[in-house]
Tab-separated table of C-alpha atoms and ligand atoms in Angstrom:
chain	number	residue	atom	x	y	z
L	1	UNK	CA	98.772	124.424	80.959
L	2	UNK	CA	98.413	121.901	78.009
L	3	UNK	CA	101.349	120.208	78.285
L	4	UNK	CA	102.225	117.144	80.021
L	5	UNK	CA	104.741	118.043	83.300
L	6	UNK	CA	106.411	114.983	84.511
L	7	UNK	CA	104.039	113.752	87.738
L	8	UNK	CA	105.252	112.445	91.236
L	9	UNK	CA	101.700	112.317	92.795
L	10	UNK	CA	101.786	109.320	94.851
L	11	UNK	CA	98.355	108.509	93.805
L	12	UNK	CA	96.436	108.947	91.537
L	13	UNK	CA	99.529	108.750	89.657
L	14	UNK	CA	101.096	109.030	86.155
L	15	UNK	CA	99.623	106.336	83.980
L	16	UNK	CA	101.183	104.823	80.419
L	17	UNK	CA	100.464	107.231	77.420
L	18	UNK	CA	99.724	104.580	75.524
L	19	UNK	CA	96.848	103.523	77.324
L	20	UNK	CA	95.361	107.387	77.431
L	21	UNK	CA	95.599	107.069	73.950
L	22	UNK	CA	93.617	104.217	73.644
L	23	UNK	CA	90.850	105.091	76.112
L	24	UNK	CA	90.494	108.675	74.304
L	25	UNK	CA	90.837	106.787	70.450
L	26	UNK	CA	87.807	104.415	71.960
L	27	UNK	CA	86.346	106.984	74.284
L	28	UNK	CA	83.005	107.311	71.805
L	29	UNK	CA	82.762	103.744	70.978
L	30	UNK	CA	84.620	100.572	72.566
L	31	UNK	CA	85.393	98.544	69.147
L	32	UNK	CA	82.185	96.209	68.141
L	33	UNK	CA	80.024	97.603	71.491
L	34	UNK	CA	78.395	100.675	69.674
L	35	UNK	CA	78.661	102.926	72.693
L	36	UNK	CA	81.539	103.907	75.069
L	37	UNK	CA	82.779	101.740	77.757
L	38	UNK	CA	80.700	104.901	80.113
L	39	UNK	CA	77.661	103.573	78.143
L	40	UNK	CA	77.151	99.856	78.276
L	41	UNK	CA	75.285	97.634	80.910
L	42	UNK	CA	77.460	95.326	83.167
L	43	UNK	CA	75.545	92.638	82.541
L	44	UNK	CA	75.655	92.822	78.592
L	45	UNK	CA	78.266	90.565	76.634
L	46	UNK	CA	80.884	93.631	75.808
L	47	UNK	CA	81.763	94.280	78.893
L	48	UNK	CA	81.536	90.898	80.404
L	49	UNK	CA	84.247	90.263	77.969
L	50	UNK	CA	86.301	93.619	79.422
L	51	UNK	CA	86.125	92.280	82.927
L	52	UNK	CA	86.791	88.379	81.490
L	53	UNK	CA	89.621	90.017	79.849
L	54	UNK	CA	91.235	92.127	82.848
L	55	UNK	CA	91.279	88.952	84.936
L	56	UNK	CA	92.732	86.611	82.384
L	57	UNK	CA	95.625	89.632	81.790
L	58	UNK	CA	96.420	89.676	85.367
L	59	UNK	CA	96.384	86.049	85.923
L	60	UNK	CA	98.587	85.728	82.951
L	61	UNK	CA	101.169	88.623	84.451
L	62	UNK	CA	101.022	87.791	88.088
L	63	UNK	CA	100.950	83.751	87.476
L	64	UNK	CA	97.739	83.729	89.830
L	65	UNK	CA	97.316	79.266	90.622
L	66	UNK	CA	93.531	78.008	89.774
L	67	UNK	CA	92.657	78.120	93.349
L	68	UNK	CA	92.615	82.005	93.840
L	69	UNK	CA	89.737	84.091	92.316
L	70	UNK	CA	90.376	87.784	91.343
L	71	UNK	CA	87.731	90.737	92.401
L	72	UNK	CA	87.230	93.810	90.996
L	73	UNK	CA	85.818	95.659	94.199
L	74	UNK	CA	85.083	99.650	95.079
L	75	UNK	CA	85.477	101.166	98.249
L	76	UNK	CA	89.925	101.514	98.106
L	77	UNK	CA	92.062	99.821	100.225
L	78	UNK	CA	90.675	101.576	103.037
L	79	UNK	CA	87.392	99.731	103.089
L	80	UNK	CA	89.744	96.534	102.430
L	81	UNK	CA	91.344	97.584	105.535
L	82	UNK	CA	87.495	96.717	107.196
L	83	UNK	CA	86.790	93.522	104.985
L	84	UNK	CA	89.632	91.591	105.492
L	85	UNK	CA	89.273	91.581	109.607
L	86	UNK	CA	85.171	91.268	108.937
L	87	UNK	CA	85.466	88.214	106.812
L	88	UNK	CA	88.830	86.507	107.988
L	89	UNK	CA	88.412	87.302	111.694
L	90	UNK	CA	85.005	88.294	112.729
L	91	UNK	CA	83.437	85.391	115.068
L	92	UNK	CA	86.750	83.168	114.380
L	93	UNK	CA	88.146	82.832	118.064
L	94	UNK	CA	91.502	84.194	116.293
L	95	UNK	CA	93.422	86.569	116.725
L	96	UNK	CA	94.786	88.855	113.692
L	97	UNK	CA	98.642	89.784	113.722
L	98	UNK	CA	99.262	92.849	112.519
L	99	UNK	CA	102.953	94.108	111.317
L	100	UNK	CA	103.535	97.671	111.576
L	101	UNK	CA	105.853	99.282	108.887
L	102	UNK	CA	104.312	102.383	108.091
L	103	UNK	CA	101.452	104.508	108.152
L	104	UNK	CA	98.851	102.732	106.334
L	105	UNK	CA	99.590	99.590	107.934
L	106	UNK	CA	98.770	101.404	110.752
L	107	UNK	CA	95.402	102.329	109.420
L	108	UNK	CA	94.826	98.937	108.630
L	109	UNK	CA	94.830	98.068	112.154
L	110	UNK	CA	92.757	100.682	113.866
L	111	UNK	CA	89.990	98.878	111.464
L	112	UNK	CA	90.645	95.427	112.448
L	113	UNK	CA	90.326	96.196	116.097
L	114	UNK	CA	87.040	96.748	115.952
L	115	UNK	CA	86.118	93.541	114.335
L	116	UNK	CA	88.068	91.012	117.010
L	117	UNK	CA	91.514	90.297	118.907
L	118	UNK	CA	94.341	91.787	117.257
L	119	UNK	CA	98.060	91.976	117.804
L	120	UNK	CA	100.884	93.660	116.704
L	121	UNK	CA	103.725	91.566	115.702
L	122	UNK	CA	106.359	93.749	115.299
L	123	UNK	CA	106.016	97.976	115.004
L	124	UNK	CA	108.871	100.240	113.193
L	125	UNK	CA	106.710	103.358	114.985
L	126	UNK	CA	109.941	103.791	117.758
L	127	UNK	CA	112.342	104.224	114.450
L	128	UNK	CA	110.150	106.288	112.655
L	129	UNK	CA	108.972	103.563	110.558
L	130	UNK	CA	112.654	103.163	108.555
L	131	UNK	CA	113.451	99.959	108.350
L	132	UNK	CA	111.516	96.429	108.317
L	133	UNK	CA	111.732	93.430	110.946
L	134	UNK	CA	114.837	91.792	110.921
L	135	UNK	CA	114.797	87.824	110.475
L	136	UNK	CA	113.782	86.417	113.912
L	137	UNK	CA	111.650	89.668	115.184
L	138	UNK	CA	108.232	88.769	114.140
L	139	UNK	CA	105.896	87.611	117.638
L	140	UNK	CA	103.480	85.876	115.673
L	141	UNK	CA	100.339	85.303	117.839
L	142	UNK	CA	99.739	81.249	119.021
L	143	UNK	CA	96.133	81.136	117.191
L	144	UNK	CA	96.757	83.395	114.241
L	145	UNK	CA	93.803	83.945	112.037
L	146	UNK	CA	96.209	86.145	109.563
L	147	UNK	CA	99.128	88.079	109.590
L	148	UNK	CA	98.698	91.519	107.363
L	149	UNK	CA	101.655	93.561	106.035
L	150	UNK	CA	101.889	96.247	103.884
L	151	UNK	CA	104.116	95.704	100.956
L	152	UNK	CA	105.220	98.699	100.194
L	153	UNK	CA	104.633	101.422	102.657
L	154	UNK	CA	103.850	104.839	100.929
L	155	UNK	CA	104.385	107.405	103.154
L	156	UNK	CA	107.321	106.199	104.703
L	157	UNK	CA	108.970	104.232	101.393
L	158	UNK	CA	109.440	100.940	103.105
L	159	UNK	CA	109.281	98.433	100.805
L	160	UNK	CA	109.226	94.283	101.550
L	161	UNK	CA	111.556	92.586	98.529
L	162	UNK	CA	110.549	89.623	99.855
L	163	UNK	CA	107.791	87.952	101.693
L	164	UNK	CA	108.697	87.410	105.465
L	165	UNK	CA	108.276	83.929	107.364
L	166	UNK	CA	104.687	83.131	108.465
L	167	UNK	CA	104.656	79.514	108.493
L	168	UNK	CA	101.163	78.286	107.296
L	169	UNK	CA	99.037	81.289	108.827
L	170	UNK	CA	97.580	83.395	105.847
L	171	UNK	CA	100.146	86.450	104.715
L	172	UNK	CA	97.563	88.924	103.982
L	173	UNK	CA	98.867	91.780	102.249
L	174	UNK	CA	98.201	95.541	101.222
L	175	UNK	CA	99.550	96.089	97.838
L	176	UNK	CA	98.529	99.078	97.265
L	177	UNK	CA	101.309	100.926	96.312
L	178	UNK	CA	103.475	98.192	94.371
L	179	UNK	CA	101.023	96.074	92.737
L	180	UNK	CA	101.945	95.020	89.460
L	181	UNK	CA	105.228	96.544	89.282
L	182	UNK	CA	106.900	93.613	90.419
L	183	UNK	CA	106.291	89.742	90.028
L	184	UNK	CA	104.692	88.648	93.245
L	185	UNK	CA	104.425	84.441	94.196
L	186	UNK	CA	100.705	85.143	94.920
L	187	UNK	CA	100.789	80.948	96.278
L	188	UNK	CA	102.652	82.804	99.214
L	189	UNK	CA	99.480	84.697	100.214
L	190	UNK	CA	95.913	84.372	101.640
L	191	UNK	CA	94.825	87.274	100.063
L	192	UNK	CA	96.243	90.412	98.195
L	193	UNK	CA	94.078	93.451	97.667
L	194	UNK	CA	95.193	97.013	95.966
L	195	UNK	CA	93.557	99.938	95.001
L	196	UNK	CA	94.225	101.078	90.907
L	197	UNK	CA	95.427	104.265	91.743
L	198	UNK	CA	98.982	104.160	91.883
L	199	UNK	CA	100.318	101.177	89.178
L	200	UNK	CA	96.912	99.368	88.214
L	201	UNK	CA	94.426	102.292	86.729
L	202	UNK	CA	92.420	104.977	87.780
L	203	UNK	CA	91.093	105.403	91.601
L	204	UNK	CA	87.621	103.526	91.818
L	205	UNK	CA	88.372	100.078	91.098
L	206	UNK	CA	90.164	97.739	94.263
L	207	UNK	CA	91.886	94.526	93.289
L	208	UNK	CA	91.322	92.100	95.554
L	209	UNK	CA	92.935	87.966	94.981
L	210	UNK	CA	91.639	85.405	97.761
L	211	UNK	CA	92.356	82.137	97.821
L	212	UNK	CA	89.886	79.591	97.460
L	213	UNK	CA	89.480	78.453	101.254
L	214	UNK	CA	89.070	81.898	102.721
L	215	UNK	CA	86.593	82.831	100.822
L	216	UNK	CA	84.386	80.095	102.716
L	217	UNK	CA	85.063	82.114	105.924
L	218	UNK	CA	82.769	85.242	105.819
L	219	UNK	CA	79.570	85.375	107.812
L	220	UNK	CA	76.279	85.536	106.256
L	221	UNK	CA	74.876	88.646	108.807
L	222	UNK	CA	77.938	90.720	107.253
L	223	UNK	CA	76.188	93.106	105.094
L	224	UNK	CA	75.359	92.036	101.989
L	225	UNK	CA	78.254	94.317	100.045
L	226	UNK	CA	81.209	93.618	102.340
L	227	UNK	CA	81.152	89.500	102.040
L	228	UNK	CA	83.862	88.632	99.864
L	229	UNK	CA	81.945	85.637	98.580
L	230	UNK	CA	78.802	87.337	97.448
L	231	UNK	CA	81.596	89.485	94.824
L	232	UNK	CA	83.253	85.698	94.279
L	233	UNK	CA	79.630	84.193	93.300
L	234	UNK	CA	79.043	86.871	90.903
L	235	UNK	CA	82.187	87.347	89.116
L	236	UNK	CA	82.142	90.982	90.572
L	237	UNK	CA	78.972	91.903	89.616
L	238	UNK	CA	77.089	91.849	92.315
L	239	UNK	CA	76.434	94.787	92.181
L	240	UNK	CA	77.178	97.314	89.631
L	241	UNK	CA	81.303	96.965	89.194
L	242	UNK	CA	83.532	99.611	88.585
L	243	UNK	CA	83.309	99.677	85.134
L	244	UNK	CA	85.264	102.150	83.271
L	245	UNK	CA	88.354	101.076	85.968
L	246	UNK	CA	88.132	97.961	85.252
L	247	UNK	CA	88.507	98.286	81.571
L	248	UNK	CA	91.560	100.818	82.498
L	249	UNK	CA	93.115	98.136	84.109
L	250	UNK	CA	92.889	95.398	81.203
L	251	UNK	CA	94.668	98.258	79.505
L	252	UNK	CA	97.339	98.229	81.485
L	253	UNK	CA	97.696	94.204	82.020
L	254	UNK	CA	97.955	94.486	78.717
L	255	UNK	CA	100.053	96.744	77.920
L	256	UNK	CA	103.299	95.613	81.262
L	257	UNK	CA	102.609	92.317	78.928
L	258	UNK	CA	103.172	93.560	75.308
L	259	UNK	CA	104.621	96.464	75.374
L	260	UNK	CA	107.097	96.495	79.081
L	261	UNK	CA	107.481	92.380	78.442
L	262	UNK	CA	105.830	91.430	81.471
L	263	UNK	CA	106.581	91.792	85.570
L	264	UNK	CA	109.965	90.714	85.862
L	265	UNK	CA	111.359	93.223	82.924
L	266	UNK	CA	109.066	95.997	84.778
L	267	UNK	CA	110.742	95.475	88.010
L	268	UNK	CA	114.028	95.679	86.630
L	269	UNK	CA	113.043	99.324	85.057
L	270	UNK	CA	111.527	100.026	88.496
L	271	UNK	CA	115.354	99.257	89.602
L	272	UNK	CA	116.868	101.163	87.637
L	273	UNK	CA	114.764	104.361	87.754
L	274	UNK	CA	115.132	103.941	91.590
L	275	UNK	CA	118.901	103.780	91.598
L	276	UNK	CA	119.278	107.400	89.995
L	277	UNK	CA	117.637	108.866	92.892
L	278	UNK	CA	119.367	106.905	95.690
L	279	UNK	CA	122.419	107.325	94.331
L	280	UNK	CA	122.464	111.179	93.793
L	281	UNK	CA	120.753	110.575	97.658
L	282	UNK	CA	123.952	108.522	98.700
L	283	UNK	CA	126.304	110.902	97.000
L	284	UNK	CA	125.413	113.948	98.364
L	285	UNK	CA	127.393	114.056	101.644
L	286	UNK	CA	124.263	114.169	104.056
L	287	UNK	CA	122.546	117.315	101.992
L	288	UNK	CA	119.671	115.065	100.823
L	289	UNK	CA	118.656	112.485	103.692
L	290	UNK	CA	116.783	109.300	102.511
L	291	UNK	CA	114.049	108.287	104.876
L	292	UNK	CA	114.610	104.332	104.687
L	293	UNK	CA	117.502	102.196	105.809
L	294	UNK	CA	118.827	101.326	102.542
L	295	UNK	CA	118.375	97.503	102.439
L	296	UNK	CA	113.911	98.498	103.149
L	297	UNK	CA	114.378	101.317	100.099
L	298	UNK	CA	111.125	101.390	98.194
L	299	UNK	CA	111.390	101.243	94.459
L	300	UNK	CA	108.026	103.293	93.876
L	301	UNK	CA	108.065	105.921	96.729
L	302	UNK	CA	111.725	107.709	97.277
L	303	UNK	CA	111.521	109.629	99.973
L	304	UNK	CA	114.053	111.936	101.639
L	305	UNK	CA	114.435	115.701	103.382
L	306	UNK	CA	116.919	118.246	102.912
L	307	UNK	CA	118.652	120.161	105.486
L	308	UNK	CA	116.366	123.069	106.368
L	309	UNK	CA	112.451	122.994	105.853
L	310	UNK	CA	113.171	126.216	103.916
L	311	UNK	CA	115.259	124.692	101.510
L	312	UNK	CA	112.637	121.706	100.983
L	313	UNK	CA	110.043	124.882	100.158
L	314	UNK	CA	112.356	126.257	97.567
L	315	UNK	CA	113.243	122.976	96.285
L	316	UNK	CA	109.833	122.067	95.630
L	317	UNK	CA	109.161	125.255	94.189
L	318	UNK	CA	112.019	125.096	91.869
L	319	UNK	CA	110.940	121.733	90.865
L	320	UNK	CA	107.459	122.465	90.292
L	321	UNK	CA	109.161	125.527	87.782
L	322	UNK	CA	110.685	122.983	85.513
L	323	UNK	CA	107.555	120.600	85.518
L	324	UNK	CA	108.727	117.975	87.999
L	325	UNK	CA	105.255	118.345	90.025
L	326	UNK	CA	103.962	117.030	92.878
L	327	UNK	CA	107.184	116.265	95.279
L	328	UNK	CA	106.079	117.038	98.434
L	329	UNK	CA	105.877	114.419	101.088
L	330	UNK	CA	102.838	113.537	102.598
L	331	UNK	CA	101.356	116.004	105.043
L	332	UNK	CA	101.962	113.750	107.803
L	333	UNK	CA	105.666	113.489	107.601
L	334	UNK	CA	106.709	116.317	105.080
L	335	UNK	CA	109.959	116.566	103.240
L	336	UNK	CA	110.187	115.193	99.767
L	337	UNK	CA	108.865	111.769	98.318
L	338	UNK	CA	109.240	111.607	94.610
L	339	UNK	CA	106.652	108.353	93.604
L	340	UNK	CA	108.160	106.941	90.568
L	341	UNK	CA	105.684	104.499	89.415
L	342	UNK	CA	105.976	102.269	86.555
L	343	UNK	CA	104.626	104.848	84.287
L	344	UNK	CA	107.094	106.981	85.343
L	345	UNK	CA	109.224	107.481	82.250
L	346	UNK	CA	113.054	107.345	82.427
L	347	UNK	CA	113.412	110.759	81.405
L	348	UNK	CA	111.200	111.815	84.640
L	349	UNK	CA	113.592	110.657	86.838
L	350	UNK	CA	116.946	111.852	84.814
L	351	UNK	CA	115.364	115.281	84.781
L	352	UNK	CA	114.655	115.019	88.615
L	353	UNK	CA	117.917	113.296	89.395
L	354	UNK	CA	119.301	116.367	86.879
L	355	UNK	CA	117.729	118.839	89.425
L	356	UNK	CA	118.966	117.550	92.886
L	357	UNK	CA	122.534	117.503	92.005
L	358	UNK	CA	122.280	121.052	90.531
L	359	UNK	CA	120.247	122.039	93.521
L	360	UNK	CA	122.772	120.945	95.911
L	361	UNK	CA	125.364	122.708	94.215
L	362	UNK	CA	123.704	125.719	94.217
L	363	UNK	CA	123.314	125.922	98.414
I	401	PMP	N1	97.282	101.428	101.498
I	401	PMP	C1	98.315	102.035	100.912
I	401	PMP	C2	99.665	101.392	100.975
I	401	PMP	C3	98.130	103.252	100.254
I	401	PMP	O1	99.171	103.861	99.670
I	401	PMP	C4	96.836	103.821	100.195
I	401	PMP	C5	96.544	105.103	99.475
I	401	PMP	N2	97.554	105.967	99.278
I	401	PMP	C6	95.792	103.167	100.836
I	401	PMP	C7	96.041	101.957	101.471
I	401	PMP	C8	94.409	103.713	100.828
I	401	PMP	O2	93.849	103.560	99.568
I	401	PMP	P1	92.448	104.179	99.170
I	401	PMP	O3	92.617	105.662	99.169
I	401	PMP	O4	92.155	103.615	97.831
I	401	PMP	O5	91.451	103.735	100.192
């Protein structure tokens, strides 16, 4: 197969063809470095200036305030899932509150038990993790170190539109599946972290932005690698960083900037795109059966089932026949979830929306 099919993976996902481009045109020499971006030291001026430059792009897209620094970490948002409780809550006397909408928020909190008093402030698990807390549900803990949410869940395809009420306690949050695809009021949160894999670059490279005063609360006996501030003091290169991600995901700062207009103009594509599914979803007369209540939809994960596991297997496989790949929902909760991320092009999602009405007509 040398052609391009149109990709659903939920991660690693589709990225912008513009930014391949780039990375294969400079693939055997970054411009002025004399070697590729695979090549060059960390600690040598070219590609201090590609990590200078992938922070100031997503400052400049995500507004990130003075008092927050950005890392570029390894490890995925599953070994955030360890540092946030090891730094924020370790040894603190707190207790971390935990809001279950999904799967992976889920995950997050099997970690954090281990590293001190935890407790769940609301859990969607008796609903099948449809729908988000209602105003008024959250049981935020008396001495709460941080609450942690998961922004977009993407299993389930729960998404948060807006940040919910946590008074002055630090909103931590897992962004993992919406970062950048949206414009976030990062003053709102503690700290943000989210692996590339999905909107931000390849997998490898973790974003994580902390604000100024939590960075202060790590231990020193944490090891070495897993202190926030040790990655803060060195502008991520504490130890070797990530490189070639990190480059990938200047390229793509760059490129929501110049070529998508910035957050707020990718968000409304993200709308849109969305919309075709859901509606085909809504219009179908119960044949396709969307997962979330509609006001939790997530933009980047739909996610639905059909009437008959059978007729999910032959819808996939019909799919998969006309190049609209990788549909199946994850293996924990099967049926369909089509991940439209913002690389997703328009045309993607036509020719999917295309196939579900003619594959509802047809049984
Ligand atoms: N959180 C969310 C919301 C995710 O979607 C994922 C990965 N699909 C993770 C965490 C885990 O990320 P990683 O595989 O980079 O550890």
């Amino acid at each position: 197969m040398s052609e391009r099919v149109f990709n659903f993976s939920a991660g690693p996902a589709v990225l912008p063809i513009p930014v391949l481009e780039e990375i294969q045109r400079d693939m055997l020499v970054l411009p002025g470095a004399g070697a590729s971006i695979l090549e060059i030291s960390h600690r040598g001026k070219d590609f201090v200036a590609v990590l200078e430059d992938a922070e100031r792009q997503l400052r400049d897209l995500l507004a990130i305030p003075n008092n927050y620094k950005v890392l570029f970490l390894q490890g995925g948002s599953r070994l955030q899932f360890s540092m946030v409780p090891m730094n924020l809550l370790r040894g603190s006397g707190k207790t971390a509150d935990y809001l279950l909408t999904g799967s992976w928020g889920k995950k997050a909190l099997d970690e954090a038990v281990k590293e001190g008093a935890t407790h769940v402030c609301w859990d969607g698990k008796p609903h099948n993790y449809d729908r988000l807390p209602a105003a008024g549900e959250l049981q935020l803990s008396d001495n709460s170190a941080y609450v942690h949410i998961t922004s977009n869940e993407t299993i389930e395809g729960v998404q948060f539109s807006t940040e919910p009420d946590v008074g002055d306690t630090p909103l931590v949050a897992d962004l993992s599946s919406d970062f950048l695809s949206r414009p976030v009021p990062v003053e709102r949160y503690g700290l943000i972290y989210a692996c590339a894999q999905k909107n931000a670059g390849p997998a490898g490279v973790t974003v994580v932005i902390i604000r100024d005063d939590l960075l202060a609360l790590g231990d020193k006996s944490l090891p070495g690698m897993l202190l926030y501030r040790n990655h803060s003091e060195n502008d991520s290169c504490y130890n070797t960083p990530p490189t070639f991600g990190v480059y990938v995901v200047g390229l793509i700062a760059k490129w929501l900037q110049e070529e998508i207009g910035g957050l707020a103009s990718m968000a409304e594509r993200n709308q849109e795109k969305a919309a075709l599914l859901y509606d085909v979803i809504d219009d179908s007369d119960g044949f396709y059966q969307g997962h979330a209540a509609r006001e939790c939809r997530s933009l980047m994960n739909v996610t639905f089932r059909l009437p008959s596991e059978d007729l999910e297997k032959s819808f996939l496989q019909q799919a998969t026949e006309r190049d609209l790949c990788s549909l199946a929902g994850h293996r924990s909760v099967g049926g369909i979830r089509a991940s439209i991320y913002n690389a997703m092009p328009r045309a993607g999602v036509e020719a999917l929306r295309d196939f579900m009405q003619e594959f509802r007509q047809a049984n």
